[in-house]
Amino acid sequence: NNHLKAINPDVVISFIDQTNILTLLASWGVKGRIVVSERINPLFHDIGVIWKILRKIVYRFADKIIVQTESIVDAMPSGLHPKIEVIPNPIMMANVVPEKKSRAKPEKQIVAMGRLVNQKGFDILIKAFAKICDNRPGWFLTIWGEGPDRKSLEKLRDSLQLSDKVKLPGITPTPLEAMQNGNIFVLSSRYEGFPNVLLEAMVQGLPVIATDCPSGPSEIIQNNINGLLVAPEDSGKLAESLDRLISDDDLQRELGAKAKGISKKYSLERIACQWDTVLRGA
């Protein structure tokens, strides 16, 4: 607190729940604006009873609370709603969206990316793929990422006799190129804060399927227009959507072309302008 008072900042910005709480407590008596940001849906991220009580109390002293989706607003106490601003993450077009390569893709791939944890629902995706793979020869599922669920996912894959069809190659140093080698991108999450990887796939023109999980996908995807939404925790529905998209090349091209349109809504310039307005107190 004394250090912050000595600095006398115009604005203090904090990210992530427990850090936000500590920052607000440490900022008591500081004259500058205090802005805190939640980066995941609090309904699905347990920080413990004491921290929850503290969050409800001390967040009232923030000048602004930034969340990434409209649905997260509903997860916050109603008394905090007047302080909340929704600002999603931007797409860094210049850095992360190279031109698509013209070379032929090495194989027909369904691609997914993320930490190998329960939240990402890769077990659901593997089960969904198992339902259709016999009727879709030549198609493979590649899940990029690393995490504590690797062994359980490998065990599930092997139990479904998919060891030659489902790849878990770990972390890639070139995630965008790995996406480009795919034909379809799937986000199978049980919940999200804001799915950056979904934006990155869409802006490259990949047709996407995402679970309509809290929170983010339904605010990014217009179902049957620039992507497909399916119910979370439902491997059967996910399998149906995969089969539908695999069987329809025209639908793949149409969804992929329209997916690129999100680049304007999530441009760096637009998101930076929203942050600038908050930080200036306008």
mmCIF file of C-alpha atoms in Angstrom:
data_model
loop_
_atom_site.group_PDB
_atom_site.id
_atom_site.type_symbol
_atom_site.label_atom_id
_atom_site.label_comp_id
_atom_site.label_asym_id
_atom_site.label_seq_id
_atom_site.Cartn_x
_atom_site.Cartn_y
_atom_site.Cartn_z
ATOM 1 C CA ASN A 1 0.000 0.000 0.000
ATOM 2 C CA ASN A 2 2.765 2.448 0.923
ATOM 3 C CA HIS A 3 4.601 1.577 -2.277
ATOM 4 C CA LEU A 4 1.528 2.264 -4.418
ATOM 5 C CA LYS A 5 0.925 5.554 -2.640
ATOM 6 C CA ALA A 6 4.558 6.535 -3.262
ATOM 7 C CA ILE A 7 4.225 5.739 -6.967
ATOM 8 C CA ASN A 8 0.897 7.594 -7.126
ATOM 9 C CA PRO A 9 -0.291 5.782 -10.278
ATOM 10 C CA ASP A 10 -3.003 7.145 -12.539
ATOM 11 C CA VAL A 11 -4.337 3.636 -13.082
ATOM 12 C CA VAL A 12 -3.745 0.264 -11.427
ATOM 13 C CA ILE A 13 -4.695 -2.744 -13.580
ATOM 14 C CA SER A 14 -4.934 -6.271 -12.208
ATOM 15 C CA PHE A 15 -5.757 -9.613 -13.824
ATOM 16 C CA ILE A 16 -7.112 -12.868 -12.321
ATOM 17 C CA ASP A 17 -9.363 -13.319 -9.269
ATOM 18 C CA GLN A 18 -7.087 -13.735 -6.234
ATOM 19 C CA THR A 19 -4.561 -11.221 -7.558
ATOM 20 C CA ASN A 20 -7.433 -8.799 -8.119
ATOM 21 C CA ILE A 21 -8.553 -9.136 -4.509
ATOM 22 C CA LEU A 22 -5.051 -8.587 -3.144
ATOM 23 C CA THR A 23 -4.556 -5.623 -5.470
ATOM 24 C CA LEU A 24 -7.763 -3.968 -4.303
ATOM 25 C CA LEU A 25 -6.796 -4.490 -0.666
ATOM 26 C CA ALA A 26 -3.318 -3.108 -1.330
ATOM 27 C CA SER A 27 -4.766 -0.120 -3.196
ATOM 28 C CA TRP A 28 -6.792 1.186 -0.269
ATOM 29 C CA GLY A 29 -6.381 4.968 -0.221
ATOM 30 C CA VAL A 30 -4.664 5.128 -3.617
ATOM 31 C CA LYS A 31 -6.115 7.980 -5.695
ATOM 32 C CA GLY A 32 -5.719 6.415 -9.150
ATOM 33 C CA ARG A 33 -8.362 4.336 -10.911
ATOM 34 C CA ILE A 34 -8.389 0.640 -10.047
ATOM 35 C CA VAL A 35 -9.358 -1.737 -12.862
ATOM 36 C CA VAL A 36 -9.585 -5.499 -12.315
ATOM 37 C CA SER A 37 -10.250 -8.224 -14.861
ATOM 38 C CA GLU A 38 -11.738 -11.702 -14.535
ATOM 39 C CA ARG A 39 -10.296 -14.046 -17.168
ATOM 40 C CA ILE A 40 -12.566 -17.085 -16.746
ATOM 41 C CA ASN A 41 -16.167 -17.819 -15.850
ATOM 42 C CA PRO A 42 -16.276 -17.712 -12.012
ATOM 43 C CA LEU A 43 -19.119 -20.235 -11.888
ATOM 44 C CA PHE A 44 -16.718 -22.899 -13.121
ATOM 45 C CA HIS A 45 -13.541 -21.843 -11.352
ATOM 46 C CA ASP A 46 -13.643 -22.445 -7.604
ATOM 47 C CA ILE A 47 -11.347 -20.162 -5.622
ATOM 48 C CA GLY A 48 -12.679 -21.225 -2.229
ATOM 49 C CA VAL A 49 -15.302 -19.819 0.110
ATOM 50 C CA ILE A 50 -13.121 -17.154 1.760
ATOM 51 C CA TRP A 51 -11.847 -15.816 -1.553
ATOM 52 C CA LYS A 52 -15.406 -15.732 -2.942
ATOM 53 C CA ILE A 53 -16.605 -13.682 0.028
ATOM 54 C CA LEU A 54 -13.648 -11.336 -0.288
ATOM 55 C CA ARG A 55 -14.249 -10.936 -4.027
ATOM 56 C CA LYS A 56 -17.872 -9.986 -3.458
ATOM 57 C CA ILE A 57 -16.849 -7.388 -0.859
ATOM 58 C CA VAL A 58 -13.729 -5.806 -2.330
ATOM 59 C CA TYR A 59 -14.791 -5.769 -6.001
ATOM 60 C CA ARG A 60 -17.221 -3.005 -4.992
ATOM 61 C CA PHE A 61 -14.207 -0.739 -4.593
ATOM 62 C CA ALA A 62 -12.949 -1.258 -8.147
ATOM 63 C CA ASP A 63 -13.632 1.530 -10.615
ATOM 64 C CA LYS A 64 -14.172 -0.998 -13.390
ATOM 65 C CA ILE A 65 -14.401 -4.781 -13.633
ATOM 66 C CA ILE A 66 -13.477 -6.196 -17.036
ATOM 67 C CA VAL A 67 -14.889 -9.514 -18.220
ATOM 68 C CA GLN A 68 -14.535 -11.120 -21.634
ATOM 69 C CA THR A 69 -18.082 -12.208 -22.457
ATOM 70 C CA GLU A 70 -21.651 -11.129 -21.754
ATOM 71 C CA SER A 71 -22.434 -14.454 -20.106
ATOM 72 C CA ILE A 72 -19.773 -13.843 -17.458
ATOM 73 C CA VAL A 73 -21.645 -10.686 -16.458
ATOM 74 C CA ASP A 74 -24.560 -12.900 -15.393
ATOM 75 C CA ALA A 75 -22.182 -14.981 -13.273
ATOM 76 C CA MET A 76 -21.133 -11.942 -11.237
ATOM 77 C CA PRO A 77 -23.151 -10.584 -8.265
ATOM 78 C CA SER A 78 -25.887 -8.246 -9.541
ATOM 79 C CA GLY A 79 -24.647 -5.415 -7.342
ATOM 80 C CA LEU A 80 -21.416 -5.323 -9.353
ATOM 81 C CA HIS A 81 -23.069 -5.118 -12.780
ATOM 82 C CA PRO A 82 -22.907 -1.303 -13.069
ATOM 83 C CA LYS A 83 -19.105 -1.515 -12.783
ATOM 84 C CA ILE A 84 -18.666 -4.261 -15.395
ATOM 85 C CA GLU A 85 -17.418 -3.751 -18.950
ATOM 86 C CA VAL A 86 -17.226 -6.556 -21.513
ATOM 87 C CA ILE A 87 -13.963 -6.450 -23.472
ATOM 88 C CA PRO A 88 -12.961 -9.627 -25.342
ATOM 89 C CA ASN A 89 -9.438 -10.528 -26.410
ATOM 90 C CA PRO A 90 -8.252 -9.246 -29.797
ATOM 91 C CA ILE A 91 -6.984 -11.134 -32.804
ATOM 92 C CA MET A 92 -3.391 -10.080 -33.486
ATOM 93 C CA MET A 93 -3.738 -10.147 -37.265
ATOM 94 C CA ALA A 94 -0.255 -8.957 -38.202
ATOM 95 C CA ASN A 95 1.497 -11.506 -36.010
ATOM 96 C CA VAL A 96 -0.589 -14.649 -36.007
ATOM 97 C CA VAL A 97 -2.515 -14.916 -39.242
ATOM 98 C CA PRO A 98 -0.161 -15.728 -42.126
ATOM 99 C CA GLU A 99 -1.516 -16.441 -45.579
ATOM 100 C CA LYS A 100 -2.778 -19.973 -46.061
ATOM 101 C CA LYS A 101 -0.327 -22.196 -47.846
ATOM 102 C CA SER A 102 -1.360 -23.384 -51.292
ATOM 103 C CA ARG A 103 0.245 -26.783 -50.889
ATOM 104 C CA ALA A 104 -1.958 -29.825 -50.510
ATOM 105 C CA LYS A 105 -2.682 -30.911 -46.955
ATOM 106 C CA PRO A 106 -0.931 -34.136 -45.994
ATOM 107 C CA GLU A 107 -4.112 -35.840 -44.793
ATOM 108 C CA LYS A 108 -7.698 -35.152 -43.802
ATOM 109 C CA GLN A 109 -7.494 -33.866 -40.257
ATOM 110 C CA ILE A 110 -9.783 -32.766 -37.490
ATOM 111 C CA VAL A 111 -7.671 -30.499 -35.278
ATOM 112 C CA ALA A 112 -8.079 -29.439 -31.647
ATOM 113 C CA MET A 113 -5.718 -27.511 -29.354
ATOM 114 C CA GLY A 114 -5.426 -26.814 -25.647
ATOM 115 C CA ARG A 115 -4.160 -28.061 -22.320
ATOM 116 C CA LEU A 116 -4.891 -31.719 -21.747
ATOM 117 C CA VAL A 117 -7.256 -31.100 -18.848
ATOM 118 C CA ASN A 118 -10.877 -31.996 -18.092
ATOM 119 C CA GLN A 119 -12.063 -28.472 -18.915
ATOM 120 C CA LYS A 120 -11.193 -28.890 -22.597
ATOM 121 C CA GLY A 121 -13.414 -31.945 -23.113
ATOM 122 C CA PHE A 122 -10.969 -33.855 -25.299
ATOM 123 C CA ASP A 123 -12.376 -37.101 -23.919
ATOM 124 C CA ILE A 124 -15.749 -36.110 -25.397
ATOM 125 C CA LEU A 125 -14.090 -35.337 -28.725
ATOM 126 C CA ILE A 126 -12.312 -38.687 -28.848
ATOM 127 C CA LYS A 127 -15.590 -40.512 -28.096
ATOM 128 C CA ALA A 128 -17.350 -38.502 -30.801
ATOM 129 C CA PHE A 129 -14.666 -39.320 -33.354
ATOM 130 C CA ALA A 130 -14.903 -42.998 -32.416
ATOM 131 C CA LYS A 131 -18.574 -42.983 -33.468
ATOM 132 C CA ILE A 132 -17.821 -41.868 -37.024
ATOM 133 C CA CYS A 133 -14.276 -42.905 -37.922
ATOM 134 C CA ASP A 134 -15.174 -46.333 -39.324
ATOM 135 C CA ASN A 135 -17.403 -44.650 -41.893
ATOM 136 C CA ARG A 136 -14.879 -41.902 -42.644
ATOM 137 C CA PRO A 137 -11.705 -43.639 -43.834
ATOM 138 C CA GLY A 138 -8.743 -41.371 -44.356
ATOM 139 C CA TRP A 139 -9.730 -38.960 -41.569
ATOM 140 C CA PHE A 140 -7.583 -38.432 -38.467
ATOM 141 C CA LEU A 141 -7.983 -36.519 -35.214
ATOM 142 C CA THR A 142 -5.002 -34.537 -33.925
ATOM 143 C CA ILE A 143 -5.116 -32.941 -30.472
ATOM 144 C CA TRP A 144 -2.227 -30.550 -29.850
ATOM 145 C CA GLY A 145 -1.270 -29.717 -26.278
ATOM 146 C CA GLU A 146 0.118 -31.108 -23.057
ATOM 147 C CA GLY A 147 -1.217 -31.567 -19.554
ATOM 148 C CA PRO A 148 -2.059 -33.884 -16.671
ATOM 149 C CA ASP A 149 -4.797 -35.777 -18.559
ATOM 150 C CA ARG A 150 -2.451 -37.180 -21.194
ATOM 151 C CA LYS A 151 -2.377 -40.721 -19.789
ATOM 152 C CA SER A 152 -6.152 -40.911 -19.348
ATOM 153 C CA LEU A 153 -6.744 -39.617 -22.873
ATOM 154 C CA GLU A 154 -4.240 -42.094 -24.316
ATOM 155 C CA LYS A 155 -5.933 -44.882 -22.361
ATOM 156 C CA LEU A 156 -9.334 -43.841 -23.720
ATOM 157 C CA ARG A 157 -7.989 -43.657 -27.260
ATOM 158 C CA ASP A 158 -6.391 -47.080 -27.034
ATOM 159 C CA SER A 159 -9.488 -48.634 -25.443
ATOM 160 C CA LEU A 160 -11.500 -47.427 -28.441
ATOM 161 C CA GLN A 161 -8.876 -48.928 -30.783
ATOM 162 C CA LEU A 162 -8.001 -45.533 -32.225
ATOM 163 C CA SER A 163 -4.236 -45.513 -31.680
ATOM 164 C CA ASP A 164 -3.640 -45.188 -35.431
ATOM 165 C CA LYS A 165 -6.360 -42.551 -35.908
ATOM 166 C CA VAL A 166 -6.016 -40.191 -32.919
ATOM 167 C CA LYS A 167 -2.730 -38.354 -32.425
ATOM 168 C CA LEU A 168 -1.594 -36.562 -29.264
ATOM 169 C CA PRO A 169 1.717 -35.084 -30.438
ATOM 170 C CA GLY A 170 2.187 -32.615 -27.571
ATOM 171 C CA ILE A 171 2.974 -28.918 -27.855
ATOM 172 C CA THR A 172 3.803 -27.453 -31.245
ATOM 173 C CA PRO A 173 6.121 -24.441 -31.688
ATOM 174 C CA THR A 174 4.078 -23.491 -34.780
ATOM 175 C CA PRO A 175 0.412 -23.731 -33.727
ATOM 176 C CA LEU A 176 -0.913 -21.741 -36.664
ATOM 177 C CA GLU A 177 0.783 -24.000 -39.186
ATOM 178 C CA ALA A 178 -0.613 -26.989 -37.279
ATOM 179 C CA MET A 179 -4.073 -25.484 -37.654
ATOM 180 C CA GLN A 180 -3.515 -24.868 -41.349
ATOM 181 C CA ASN A 181 -2.799 -28.563 -41.835
ATOM 182 C CA GLY A 182 -6.295 -29.287 -40.549
ATOM 183 C CA ASN A 183 -9.566 -29.379 -42.462
ATOM 184 C CA ILE A 184 -11.875 -28.871 -39.479
ATOM 185 C CA PHE A 185 -11.236 -27.300 -36.076
ATOM 186 C CA VAL A 186 -13.103 -28.420 -32.950
ATOM 187 C CA LEU A 187 -13.451 -26.736 -29.570
ATOM 188 C CA SER A 188 -14.932 -29.375 -27.256
ATOM 189 C CA SER A 189 -14.654 -27.490 -23.948
ATOM 190 C CA ARG A 190 -16.864 -27.963 -20.921
ATOM 191 C CA TYR A 191 -16.359 -24.285 -20.069
ATOM 192 C CA GLU A 192 -14.176 -21.385 -21.136
ATOM 193 C CA GLY A 193 -13.209 -17.883 -20.161
ATOM 194 C CA PHE A 194 -12.676 -16.691 -23.707
ATOM 195 C CA PRO A 195 -11.545 -19.192 -26.361
ATOM 196 C CA ASN A 196 -8.718 -17.418 -28.196
ATOM 197 C CA VAL A 197 -7.860 -20.580 -30.107
ATOM 198 C CA LEU A 198 -11.337 -20.588 -31.648
ATOM 199 C CA LEU A 199 -10.813 -17.072 -33.007
ATOM 200 C CA GLU A 200 -7.412 -18.018 -34.396
ATOM 201 C CA ALA A 201 -8.892 -20.997 -36.242
ATOM 202 C CA MET A 202 -11.810 -19.001 -37.623
ATOM 203 C CA VAL A 203 -9.773 -16.074 -38.887
ATOM 204 C CA GLN A 204 -7.672 -18.503 -40.924
ATOM 205 C CA GLY A 205 -10.794 -19.719 -42.669
ATOM 206 C CA LEU A 206 -11.157 -23.100 -40.976
ATOM 207 C CA PRO A 207 -14.693 -24.449 -40.598
ATOM 208 C CA VAL A 208 -15.248 -24.840 -36.862
ATOM 209 C CA ILE A 209 -17.431 -26.805 -34.484
ATOM 210 C CA ALA A 210 -17.643 -25.644 -30.870
ATOM 211 C CA THR A 211 -19.581 -26.668 -27.811
ATOM 212 C CA ASP A 212 -22.099 -24.081 -26.689
ATOM 213 C CA CYS A 213 -20.384 -23.980 -23.320
ATOM 214 C CA PRO A 214 -20.097 -21.111 -20.869
ATOM 215 C CA SER A 215 -18.665 -18.857 -21.965
ATOM 216 C CA GLY A 216 -17.688 -17.402 -25.313
ATOM 217 C CA PRO A 217 -18.508 -19.730 -28.232
ATOM 218 C CA SER A 218 -22.135 -18.616 -28.646
ATOM 219 C CA GLU A 219 -20.994 -14.976 -28.697
ATOM 220 C CA ILE A 220 -18.437 -15.728 -31.424
ATOM 221 C CA ILE A 221 -20.258 -18.281 -33.569
ATOM 222 C CA GLN A 222 -23.553 -17.761 -35.381
ATOM 223 C CA ASN A 223 -24.768 -21.328 -35.630
ATOM 224 C CA ASN A 224 -24.909 -22.654 -39.198
ATOM 225 C CA ILE A 225 -23.573 -19.342 -40.518
ATOM 226 C CA ASN A 226 -19.899 -19.055 -39.552
ATOM 227 C CA GLY A 227 -19.593 -22.283 -37.556
ATOM 228 C CA LEU A 228 -21.532 -25.017 -35.808
ATOM 229 C CA LEU A 229 -22.550 -25.093 -32.142
ATOM 230 C CA VAL A 230 -23.339 -28.295 -30.268
ATOM 231 C CA ALA A 231 -24.404 -29.040 -26.728
ATOM 232 C CA PRO A 232 -21.507 -29.559 -24.305
ATOM 233 C CA GLU A 233 -20.950 -32.998 -22.761
ATOM 234 C CA ASP A 234 -22.733 -34.671 -25.702
ATOM 235 C CA SER A 235 -20.434 -36.867 -27.771
ATOM 236 C CA GLY A 236 -23.385 -38.033 -29.874
ATOM 237 C CA LYS A 237 -24.321 -34.533 -31.039
ATOM 238 C CA LEU A 238 -20.685 -33.687 -31.614
ATOM 239 C CA ALA A 239 -20.312 -36.835 -33.721
ATOM 240 C CA GLU A 240 -23.362 -35.844 -35.792
ATOM 241 C CA SER A 241 -21.930 -32.391 -36.488
ATOM 242 C CA LEU A 242 -18.531 -33.832 -37.384
ATOM 243 C CA ASP A 243 -20.121 -36.302 -39.772
ATOM 244 C CA ARG A 244 -22.257 -33.595 -41.334
ATOM 245 C CA LEU A 245 -19.276 -31.324 -41.942
ATOM 246 C CA ILE A 246 -16.984 -34.092 -43.192
ATOM 247 C CA SER A 247 -19.607 -35.177 -45.724
ATOM 248 C CA ASP A 248 -20.270 -31.699 -47.127
ATOM 249 C CA ASP A 249 -17.324 -29.956 -48.814
ATOM 250 C CA ASP A 250 -19.526 -27.012 -49.773
ATOM 251 C CA LEU A 251 -20.526 -26.470 -46.155
ATOM 252 C CA GLN A 252 -16.866 -26.597 -45.128
ATOM 253 C CA ARG A 253 -16.001 -23.886 -47.650
ATOM 254 C CA GLU A 254 -19.022 -21.739 -46.762
ATOM 255 C CA LEU A 255 -18.464 -21.847 -42.994
ATOM 256 C CA GLY A 256 -14.727 -21.281 -43.403
ATOM 257 C CA ALA A 257 -15.232 -18.261 -45.657
ATOM 258 C CA LYS A 258 -17.731 -16.630 -43.308
ATOM 259 C CA ALA A 259 -15.626 -17.442 -40.239
ATOM 260 C CA LYS A 260 -13.001 -14.977 -41.458
ATOM 261 C CA GLY A 261 -15.507 -12.167 -40.924
ATOM 262 C CA ILE A 262 -14.855 -12.116 -37.175
ATOM 263 C CA SER A 263 -11.525 -10.379 -37.766
ATOM 264 C CA LYS A 264 -13.174 -6.940 -37.757
ATOM 265 C CA LYS A 265 -15.176 -7.465 -34.548
ATOM 266 C CA TYR A 266 -12.087 -8.667 -32.672
ATOM 267 C CA SER A 267 -9.477 -6.433 -34.269
ATOM 268 C CA LEU A 268 -6.674 -5.079 -32.089
ATOM 269 C CA GLU A 269 -7.686 -1.512 -32.922
ATOM 270 C CA ARG A 270 -11.262 -2.023 -31.766
ATOM 271 C CA ILE A 271 -10.343 -3.818 -28.533
ATOM 272 C CA ALA A 272 -7.574 -1.319 -27.721
ATOM 273 C CA CYS A 273 -10.077 1.502 -28.130
ATOM 274 C CA GLN A 274 -12.377 -0.161 -25.586
ATOM 275 C CA TRP A 275 -9.503 -0.501 -23.107
ATOM 276 C CA ASP A 276 -8.455 3.086 -23.707
ATOM 277 C CA THR A 277 -11.958 4.298 -22.868
ATOM 278 C CA VAL A 278 -11.948 2.351 -19.605
ATOM 279 C CA LEU A 279 -8.489 3.481 -18.559
ATOM 280 C CA ARG A 280 -9.305 7.101 -19.279
ATOM 281 C CA GLY A 281 -12.469 6.872 -17.219
ATOM 282 C CA ALA A 282 -14.628 8.079 -20.078
#
